[in-house]
PDB file of C-alpha atoms in Angstrom:
ATOM      1  CA  UNK A   1     106.579 222.081  79.812  1.00 53.00           C
ATOM      2  CA  UNK A   2     109.917 220.732  81.418  1.00 55.00           C
ATOM      3  CA  UNK A   3     109.821 216.959  82.429  1.00 50.00           C
ATOM      4  CA  UNK A   4     109.673 218.188  86.271  1.00 50.00           C
ATOM      5  CA  UNK A   5     107.033 221.160  86.202  1.00 51.00           C
ATOM      6  CA  UNK A   6     104.851 218.049  84.820  1.00 50.00           C
ATOM      7  CA  UNK A   7     106.201 215.916  87.999  1.00 50.00           C
ATOM      8  CA  UNK A   8     105.607 218.681  90.543  1.00 44.00           C
ATOM      9  CA  UNK A   9     102.068 219.442  89.204  1.00 52.00           C
ATOM     10  CA  UNK A  10     101.638 215.701  89.372  1.00 46.00           C
ATOM     11  CA  UNK A  11     102.480 215.145  92.713  1.00 50.00           C
ATOM     12  CA  UNK A  12     100.629 218.691  93.727  1.00 49.00           C
ATOM     13  CA  UNK A  13      97.265 217.744  92.045  1.00 46.00           C
ATOM     14  CA  UNK A  14      97.843 214.059  93.890  1.00 49.00           C
ATOM     15  CA  UNK A  15      98.625 215.841  96.665  1.00 44.00           C
ATOM     16  CA  UNK A  16      95.216 217.826  96.253  1.00 40.00           C
ATOM     17  CA  UNK A  17      92.832 215.334  96.312  1.00 44.00           C
ATOM     18  CA  UNK A  18      94.174 213.389  99.054  1.00 46.00           C
ATOM     19  CA  UNK A  19      94.046 215.812 101.549  1.00 45.00           C
ATOM     20  CA  UNK A  20      90.514 216.312  99.881  1.00 41.00           C
ATOM     21  CA  UNK A  21      89.316 212.735 100.539  1.00 45.00           C
ATOM     22  CA  UNK A  22      90.981 212.789 103.792  1.00 55.00           C
ATOM     23  CA  UNK A  23      88.341 216.149 105.000  1.00 64.00           C
ATOM     24  CA  UNK A  24      85.483 213.796 103.111  1.00 80.00           C
ATOM     25  CA  UNK A  25      86.620 211.422 105.353  1.00 83.00           C
ATOM     26  CA  UNK A  26      86.588 212.974 108.836  1.00 85.00           C
ATOM     27  CA  UNK A  27      83.872 215.338 108.143  1.00 89.00           C
ATOM     28  CA  UNK A  28      81.777 211.216 107.367  1.00 91.00           C
ATOM     29  CA  UNK A  29      83.341 209.792 110.510  1.00 91.00           C
ATOM     30  CA  UNK A  30      82.017 212.522 112.202  1.00 92.00           C
ATOM     31  CA  UNK A  31      78.985 212.688 111.131  1.00 93.00           C
ATOM     32  CA  UNK A  32      78.560 208.782 111.756  1.00 94.00           C
ATOM     33  CA  UNK A  33      79.506 209.035 115.293  1.00 95.00           C
ATOM     34  CA  UNK A  34      77.203 212.256 115.819  1.00 96.00           C
ATOM     35  CA  UNK A  35      73.905 210.634 114.633  1.00 96.00           C
ATOM     36  CA  UNK A  36      75.310 207.071 117.037  1.00 97.00           C
ATOM     37  CA  UNK A  37      74.745 209.312 119.521  1.00 96.00           C
ATOM     38  CA  UNK A  38      71.236 210.612 118.314  1.00 97.00           C
ATOM     39  CA  UNK A  39      70.112 207.184 118.072  1.00 97.00           C
ATOM     40  CA  UNK A  40      70.813 206.574 121.554  1.00 96.00           C
ATOM     41  CA  UNK A  41      69.387 209.781 122.545  1.00 96.00           C
ATOM     42  CA  UNK A  42      66.029 208.250 120.709  1.00 97.00           C
ATOM     43  CA  UNK A  43      65.816 204.974 121.838  1.00 96.00           C
ATOM     44  CA  UNK A  44      66.390 206.021 125.496  1.00 96.00           C
ATOM     45  CA  UNK A  45      63.292 208.141 124.699  1.00 96.00           C
ATOM     46  CA  UNK A  46      61.812 205.202 123.121  1.00 96.00           C
ATOM     47  CA  UNK A  47      62.617 203.471 126.343  1.00 95.00           C
ATOM     48  CA  UNK A  48      61.250 205.913 128.554  1.00 94.00           C
ATOM     49  CA  UNK A  49      58.121 206.301 127.218  1.00 95.00           C
ATOM     50  CA  UNK A  50      57.634 202.407 126.880  1.00 94.00           C
ATOM     51  CA  UNK A  51      58.299 201.817 130.448  1.00 93.00           C
ATOM     52  CA  UNK A  52      56.510 205.058 132.010  1.00 91.00           C
ATOM     53  CA  UNK A  53      53.522 204.589 129.809  1.00 90.00           C
ATOM     54  CA  UNK A  54      53.491 201.078 127.803  1.00 89.00           C
ATOM     55  CA  UNK A  55      55.405 199.037 129.841  1.00 90.00           C
ATOM     56  CA  UNK A  56      52.217 197.024 131.445  1.00 89.00           C
ATOM     57  CA  UNK A  57      50.513 196.453 128.332  1.00 90.00           C
ATOM     58  CA  UNK A  58      52.752 195.497 126.159  1.00 89.00           C
ATOM     59  CA  UNK A  59      53.299 192.528 128.717  1.00 89.00           C
ATOM     60  CA  UNK A  60      49.677 192.242 128.758  1.00 90.00           C
ATOM     61  CA  UNK A  61      48.937 192.270 125.350  1.00 91.00           C
ATOM     62  CA  UNK A  62      51.642 189.930 123.172  1.00 89.00           C
ATOM     63  CA  UNK A  63      49.954 190.363 120.563  1.00 93.00           C
ATOM     64  CA  UNK A  64      50.782 194.450 120.453  1.00 93.00           C
ATOM     65  CA  UNK A  65      54.222 193.928 121.514  1.00 92.00           C
ATOM     66  CA  UNK A  66      54.898 191.482 118.337  1.00 92.00           C
ATOM     67  CA  UNK A  67      52.856 194.118 116.312  1.00 95.00           C
ATOM     68  CA  UNK A  68      55.996 196.889 117.301  1.00 94.00           C
ATOM     69  CA  UNK A  69      58.996 194.034 116.790  1.00 94.00           C
ATOM     70  CA  UNK A  70      57.242 193.628 113.534  1.00 95.00           C
ATOM     71  CA  UNK A  71      57.575 197.380 112.869  1.00 96.00           C
ATOM     72  CA  UNK A  72      60.866 198.031 113.990  1.00 96.00           C
ATOM     73  CA  UNK A  73      62.000 195.317 111.987  1.00 95.00           C
ATOM     74  CA  UNK A  74      59.753 196.767 108.940  1.00 96.00           C
ATOM     75  CA  UNK A  75      62.023 200.445 109.893  1.00 96.00           C
ATOM     76  CA  UNK A  76      65.467 198.959 109.829  1.00 95.00           C
ATOM     77  CA  UNK A  77      64.549 197.624 106.350  1.00 95.00           C
ATOM     78  CA  UNK A  78      63.106 200.849 105.022  1.00 95.00           C
ATOM     79  CA  UNK A  79      65.822 202.790 106.298  1.00 94.00           C
ATOM     80  CA  UNK A  80      68.882 200.920 104.408  1.00 92.00           C
ATOM     81  CA  UNK A  81      66.553 200.512 101.606  1.00 93.00           C
ATOM     82  CA  UNK A  82      66.292 204.837 101.908  1.00 92.00           C
ATOM     83  CA  UNK A  83      69.569 205.289 103.308  1.00 89.00           C
ATOM     84  CA  UNK A  84      70.588 207.581 100.941  1.00 89.00           C
ATOM     85  CA  UNK A  85      67.093 209.984 100.554  1.00 91.00           C
ATOM     86  CA  UNK A  86      68.149 212.237 102.675  1.00 87.00           C
ATOM     87  CA  UNK A  87      65.343 213.980 104.597  1.00 90.00           C
ATOM     88  CA  UNK A  88      63.147 210.488 104.651  1.00 93.00           C
ATOM     89  CA  UNK A  89      66.986 208.499 105.918  1.00 93.00           C
ATOM     90  CA  UNK A  90      66.976 210.693 109.306  1.00 95.00           C
ATOM     91  CA  UNK A  91      63.551 210.334 110.094  1.00 95.00           C
ATOM     92  CA  UNK A  92      62.968 206.249 109.580  1.00 96.00           C
ATOM     93  CA  UNK A  93      66.431 206.192 111.401  1.00 96.00           C
ATOM     94  CA  UNK A  94      65.260 208.193 114.755  1.00 96.00           C
ATOM     95  CA  UNK A  95      61.644 205.906 114.571  1.00 97.00           C
ATOM     96  CA  UNK A  96      63.413 202.627 113.949  1.00 97.00           C
ATOM     97  CA  UNK A  97      65.408 203.584 117.002  1.00 97.00           C
ATOM     98  CA  UNK A  98      62.708 204.780 119.254  1.00 97.00           C
ATOM     99  CA  UNK A  99      61.254 201.750 118.210  1.00 97.00           C
ATOM    100  CA  UNK A 100      63.413 199.541 119.606  1.00 96.00           C
ATOM    101  CA  UNK A 101      64.124 201.286 122.636  1.00 95.00           C
ATOM    102  CA  UNK A 102      60.300 200.853 123.102  1.00 95.00           C
ATOM    103  CA  UNK A 103      60.116 197.174 122.568  1.00 95.00           C
ATOM    104  CA  UNK A 104      63.319 196.797 124.839  1.00 95.00           C
ATOM    105  CA  UNK A 105      60.869 197.444 127.600  1.00 93.00           C
ATOM    106  CA  UNK A 106      59.238 193.572 128.622  1.00 92.00           C
ATOM    107  CA  UNK A 107      62.989 193.155 129.555  1.00 92.00           C
ATOM    108  CA  UNK A 108      63.699 196.267 131.018  1.00 93.00           C
ATOM    109  CA  UNK A 109      60.746 196.129 133.172  1.00 92.00           C
ATOM    110  CA  UNK A 110      61.337 193.025 134.613  1.00 90.00           C
ATOM    111  CA  UNK A 111      65.219 193.831 135.023  1.00 92.00           C
ATOM    112  CA  UNK A 112      64.189 196.960 137.375  1.00 90.00           C
ATOM    113  CA  UNK A 113      60.964 195.352 139.496  1.00 88.00           C
ATOM    114  CA  UNK A 114      63.903 192.826 140.943  1.00 87.00           C
ATOM    115  CA  UNK A 115      65.273 194.418 143.900  1.00 85.00           C
ATOM    116  CA  UNK A 116      69.043 195.521 142.359  1.00 86.00           C
ATOM    117  CA  UNK A 117      67.008 195.885 139.193  1.00 86.00           C
ATOM    118  CA  UNK A 118      68.671 199.634 139.078  1.00 90.00           C
ATOM    119  CA  UNK A 119      72.084 198.808 139.804  1.00 92.00           C
ATOM    120  CA  UNK A 120      71.212 196.284 137.401  1.00 93.00           C
ATOM    121  CA  UNK A 121      70.781 198.236 134.398  1.00 94.00           C
ATOM    122  CA  UNK A 122      73.475 200.915 135.093  1.00 94.00           C
ATOM    123  CA  UNK A 123      76.245 198.041 135.222  1.00 94.00           C
ATOM    124  CA  UNK A 124      75.129 196.801 132.212  1.00 95.00           C
ATOM    125  CA  UNK A 125      75.197 200.436 131.133  1.00 95.00           C
ATOM    126  CA  UNK A 126      78.438 201.247 132.268  1.00 96.00           C
ATOM    127  CA  UNK A 127      79.922 197.816 131.102  1.00 96.00           C
ATOM    128  CA  UNK A 128      78.528 198.142 127.536  1.00 97.00           C
ATOM    129  CA  UNK A 129      79.852 202.483 127.366  1.00 96.00           C
ATOM    130  CA  UNK A 130      83.077 200.891 128.690  1.00 97.00           C
ATOM    131  CA  UNK A 131      83.407 197.947 125.932  1.00 96.00           C
ATOM    132  CA  UNK A 132      82.219 200.184 123.169  1.00 96.00           C
ATOM    133  CA  UNK A 133      85.045 202.864 123.666  1.00 96.00           C
ATOM    134  CA  UNK A 134      87.565 200.440 124.394  1.00 96.00           C
ATOM    135  CA  UNK A 135      87.068 198.473 121.167  1.00 96.00           C
ATOM    136  CA  UNK A 136      86.471 201.069 119.114  1.00 95.00           C
ATOM    137  CA  UNK A 137      89.919 202.801 119.984  1.00 95.00           C
ATOM    138  CA  UNK A 138      91.528 199.413 119.517  1.00 96.00           C
ATOM    139  CA  UNK A 139      90.056 198.849 115.999  1.00 95.00           C
ATOM    140  CA  UNK A 140      91.239 202.541 115.605  1.00 93.00           C
ATOM    141  CA  UNK A 141      94.136 201.868 116.341  1.00 93.00           C
ATOM    142  CA  UNK A 142      95.272 198.185 115.617  1.00 91.00           C
ATOM    143  CA  UNK A 143      97.221 196.839 112.242  1.00 91.00           C
ATOM    144  CA  UNK A 144      94.503 193.994 112.253  1.00 92.00           C
ATOM    145  CA  UNK A 145      92.114 193.844 109.468  1.00 93.00           C
ATOM    146  CA  UNK A 146      88.376 192.520 111.710  1.00 93.00           C
ATOM    147  CA  UNK A 147      86.812 193.856 107.871  1.00 92.00           C
ATOM    148  CA  UNK A 148      87.092 190.427 106.550  1.00 92.00           C
ATOM    149  CA  UNK A 149      85.098 189.292 109.085  1.00 93.00           C
ATOM    150  CA  UNK A 150      81.586 189.506 107.737  1.00 91.00           C
ATOM    151  CA  UNK A 151      81.160 185.840 107.191  1.00 93.00           C
ATOM    152  CA  UNK A 152      81.597 184.464 110.205  1.00 93.00           C
ATOM    153  CA  UNK A 153      79.880 187.238 112.063  1.00 94.00           C
ATOM    154  CA  UNK A 154      77.416 186.241 109.258  1.00 94.00           C
ATOM    155  CA  UNK A 155      77.029 183.173 110.357  1.00 95.00           C
ATOM    156  CA  UNK A 156      77.079 183.673 114.352  1.00 94.00           C
ATOM    157  CA  UNK A 157      74.436 186.221 114.555  1.00 94.00           C
ATOM    158  CA  UNK A 158      71.721 183.077 112.112  1.00 95.00           C
ATOM    159  CA  UNK A 159      73.053 180.932 114.997  1.00 95.00           C
ATOM    160  CA  UNK A 160      72.572 183.222 117.373  1.00 94.00           C
ATOM    161  CA  UNK A 161      68.877 184.082 116.051  1.00 93.00           C
ATOM    162  CA  UNK A 162      67.544 180.764 115.231  1.00 95.00           C
ATOM    163  CA  UNK A 163      68.833 180.035 119.274  1.00 94.00           C
ATOM    164  CA  UNK A 164      66.916 182.721 120.871  1.00 92.00           C
ATOM    165  CA  UNK A 165      63.767 181.620 118.495  1.00 91.00           C
ATOM    166  CA  UNK A 166      64.188 178.464 120.024  1.00 93.00           C
ATOM    167  CA  UNK A 167      64.234 179.607 123.159  1.00 91.00           C
ATOM    168  CA  UNK A 168      61.307 181.725 123.258  1.00 85.00           C
ATOM    169  CA  UNK A 169      59.597 177.936 123.350  1.00 88.00           C
ATOM    170  CA  UNK A 170      61.689 176.703 126.270  1.00 87.00           C
ATOM    171  CA  UNK A 171      62.044 179.103 128.453  1.00 84.00           C
ATOM    172  CA  UNK A 172      65.460 177.932 129.501  1.00 86.00           C
ATOM    173  CA  UNK A 173      67.257 180.206 131.878  1.00 87.00           C
ATOM    174  CA  UNK A 174      70.626 178.275 131.568  1.00 90.00           C
ATOM    175  CA  UNK A 175      69.759 178.017 127.978  1.00 92.00           C
ATOM    176  CA  UNK A 176      69.241 181.853 127.465  1.00 91.00           C
ATOM    177  CA  UNK A 177      72.241 182.568 129.486  1.00 93.00           C
ATOM    178  CA  UNK A 178      74.865 180.676 127.047  1.00 94.00           C
ATOM    179  CA  UNK A 179      73.271 182.725 124.162  1.00 94.00           C
ATOM    180  CA  UNK A 180      73.396 186.197 126.165  1.00 94.00           C
ATOM    181  CA  UNK A 181      77.173 185.502 126.820  1.00 95.00           C
ATOM    182  CA  UNK A 182      77.630 183.708 123.211  1.00 96.00           C
ATOM    183  CA  UNK A 183      75.918 187.314 121.857  1.00 96.00           C
ATOM    184  CA  UNK A 184      77.639 189.462 124.126  1.00 96.00           C
ATOM    185  CA  UNK A 185      81.091 188.460 122.297  1.00 95.00           C
ATOM    186  CA  UNK A 186      79.885 188.457 118.779  1.00 96.00           C
ATOM    187  CA  UNK A 187      78.550 191.998 118.556  1.00 96.00           C
ATOM    188  CA  UNK A 188      82.012 192.777 120.601  1.00 96.00           C
ATOM    189  CA  UNK A 189      83.272 191.349 117.608  1.00 96.00           C
ATOM    190  CA  UNK A 190      80.775 193.412 115.842  1.00 96.00           C
ATOM    191  CA  UNK A 191      82.146 197.024 116.997  1.00 97.00           C
ATOM    192  CA  UNK A 192      85.302 196.135 115.975  1.00 96.00           C
ATOM    193  CA  UNK A 193      84.298 194.884 112.557  1.00 96.00           C
ATOM    194  CA  UNK A 194      81.994 198.217 111.799  1.00 96.00           C
ATOM    195  CA  UNK A 195      84.256 200.569 113.607  1.00 96.00           C
ATOM    196  CA  UNK A 196      87.085 199.545 111.000  1.00 95.00           C
ATOM    197  CA  UNK A 197      84.473 199.841 108.173  1.00 94.00           C
ATOM    198  CA  UNK A 198      83.839 203.463 109.028  1.00 94.00           C
ATOM    199  CA  UNK A 199      87.106 204.659 109.560  1.00 91.00           C
ATOM    200  CA  UNK A 200      88.507 203.057 105.981  1.00 90.00           C
ATOM    201  CA  UNK A 201      85.103 204.204 104.220  1.00 86.00           C
ATOM    202  CA  UNK A 202      84.188 201.802 103.324  1.00 88.00           C
ATOM    203  CA  UNK A 203      79.750 202.208 104.319  1.00 90.00           C
ATOM    204  CA  UNK A 204      78.027 204.984 101.484  1.00 88.00           C
ATOM    205  CA  UNK A 205      76.436 207.125 104.126  1.00 91.00           C
ATOM    206  CA  UNK A 206      77.319 208.082 107.362  1.00 93.00           C
ATOM    207  CA  UNK A 207      73.413 206.632 108.249  1.00 94.00           C
ATOM    208  CA  UNK A 208      74.702 203.411 107.498  1.00 94.00           C
ATOM    209  CA  UNK A 209      77.570 203.398 109.358  1.00 94.00           C
ATOM    210  CA  UNK A 210      75.817 204.654 112.596  1.00 95.00           C
ATOM    211  CA  UNK A 211      72.999 202.230 112.460  1.00 96.00           C
ATOM    212  CA  UNK A 212      75.716 199.873 112.175  1.00 96.00           C
ATOM    213  CA  UNK A 213      77.191 200.925 115.842  1.00 96.00           C
ATOM    214  CA  UNK A 214      74.005 201.646 117.135  1.00 97.00           C
ATOM    215  CA  UNK A 215      73.002 197.868 116.605  1.00 97.00           C
ATOM    216  CA  UNK A 216      76.302 197.079 117.865  1.00 97.00           C
ATOM    217  CA  UNK A 217      75.361 198.943 121.119  1.00 97.00           C
ATOM    218  CA  UNK A 218      71.811 198.009 122.269  1.00 97.00           C
ATOM    219  CA  UNK A 219      72.527 194.062 121.359  1.00 96.00           C
ATOM    220  CA  UNK A 220      75.620 194.108 123.435  1.00 97.00           C
ATOM    221  CA  UNK A 221      74.078 196.124 126.077  1.00 97.00           C
ATOM    222  CA  UNK A 222      71.181 193.628 126.219  1.00 96.00           C
ATOM    223  CA  UNK A 223      73.237 190.803 126.878  1.00 96.00           C
ATOM    224  CA  UNK A 224      74.991 192.271 129.304  1.00 95.00           C
ATOM    225  CA  UNK A 225      71.508 192.594 130.422  1.00 95.00           C
ATOM    226  CA  UNK A 226      70.340 189.345 130.558  1.00 93.00           C
ATOM    227  CA  UNK A 227      73.521 187.821 131.656  1.00 93.00           C
ATOM    228  CA  UNK A 228      73.296 190.700 134.815  1.00 92.00           C
ATOM    229  CA  UNK A 229      69.796 189.597 135.603  1.00 89.00           C
ATOM    230  CA  UNK A 230      69.900 186.210 135.059  1.00 84.00           C
ATOM    231  CA  UNK A 231      72.993 185.872 137.929  1.00 82.00           C
ATOM    232  CA  UNK A 232      70.773 188.605 140.389  1.00 70.00           C
ATOM    233  CA  UNK A 233      67.569 186.675 140.640  1.00 66.00           C
ATOM    234  CA  UNK A 234      67.224 185.030 143.809  1.00 56.00           C
ATOM    235  CA  UNK A 235      65.745 181.501 142.245  1.00 52.00           C
TER     236      UNK A 235
END
């Protein structure tokens, strides 16, 4: 075989491998966003059940509510542990997202009980959807690398969680507004970070990417809902 033939064959094989890898990545991205959309539907179902069937019970029985929160986190940890196990990972994904929608019940019920509550929820969801779409498109097309922000995002997340725990006891609307505002910025940054990790194939499974996007979306929605709810109060 001549040197030309060898080089030609090598280039053909390299082109085939690149095409195959690109096809796999495209399928990975498509499946990730399909699971993300299905997760939002699952969470919506959980929130619907919570508001129309369990709202009063969850508000009056704090132990039950916090029990559901613990179950929610247990499902998330279980999902991360079983992310490579086909079938089980989907069951855990939808169980987690349904439960997370259910635990949003007290917040949604409080907002919906306000004079313009339905409008506030609709505004928060619209703003979240527009922000999520715009940031996703930006992350896919920019040359800037947001995948290097992991340490900064993690540290900021820890600070926000600690602040939120403190405010459970202080119940300060002003402090809650500050926490929600920082959270909105934080999870907007997480959308950039997770989107680029997905399109670069840095997640091992579509389930892992889907739950990352889901957490970004829901936490941004919750933050905006709290901000709009605080400004919508009469007091």
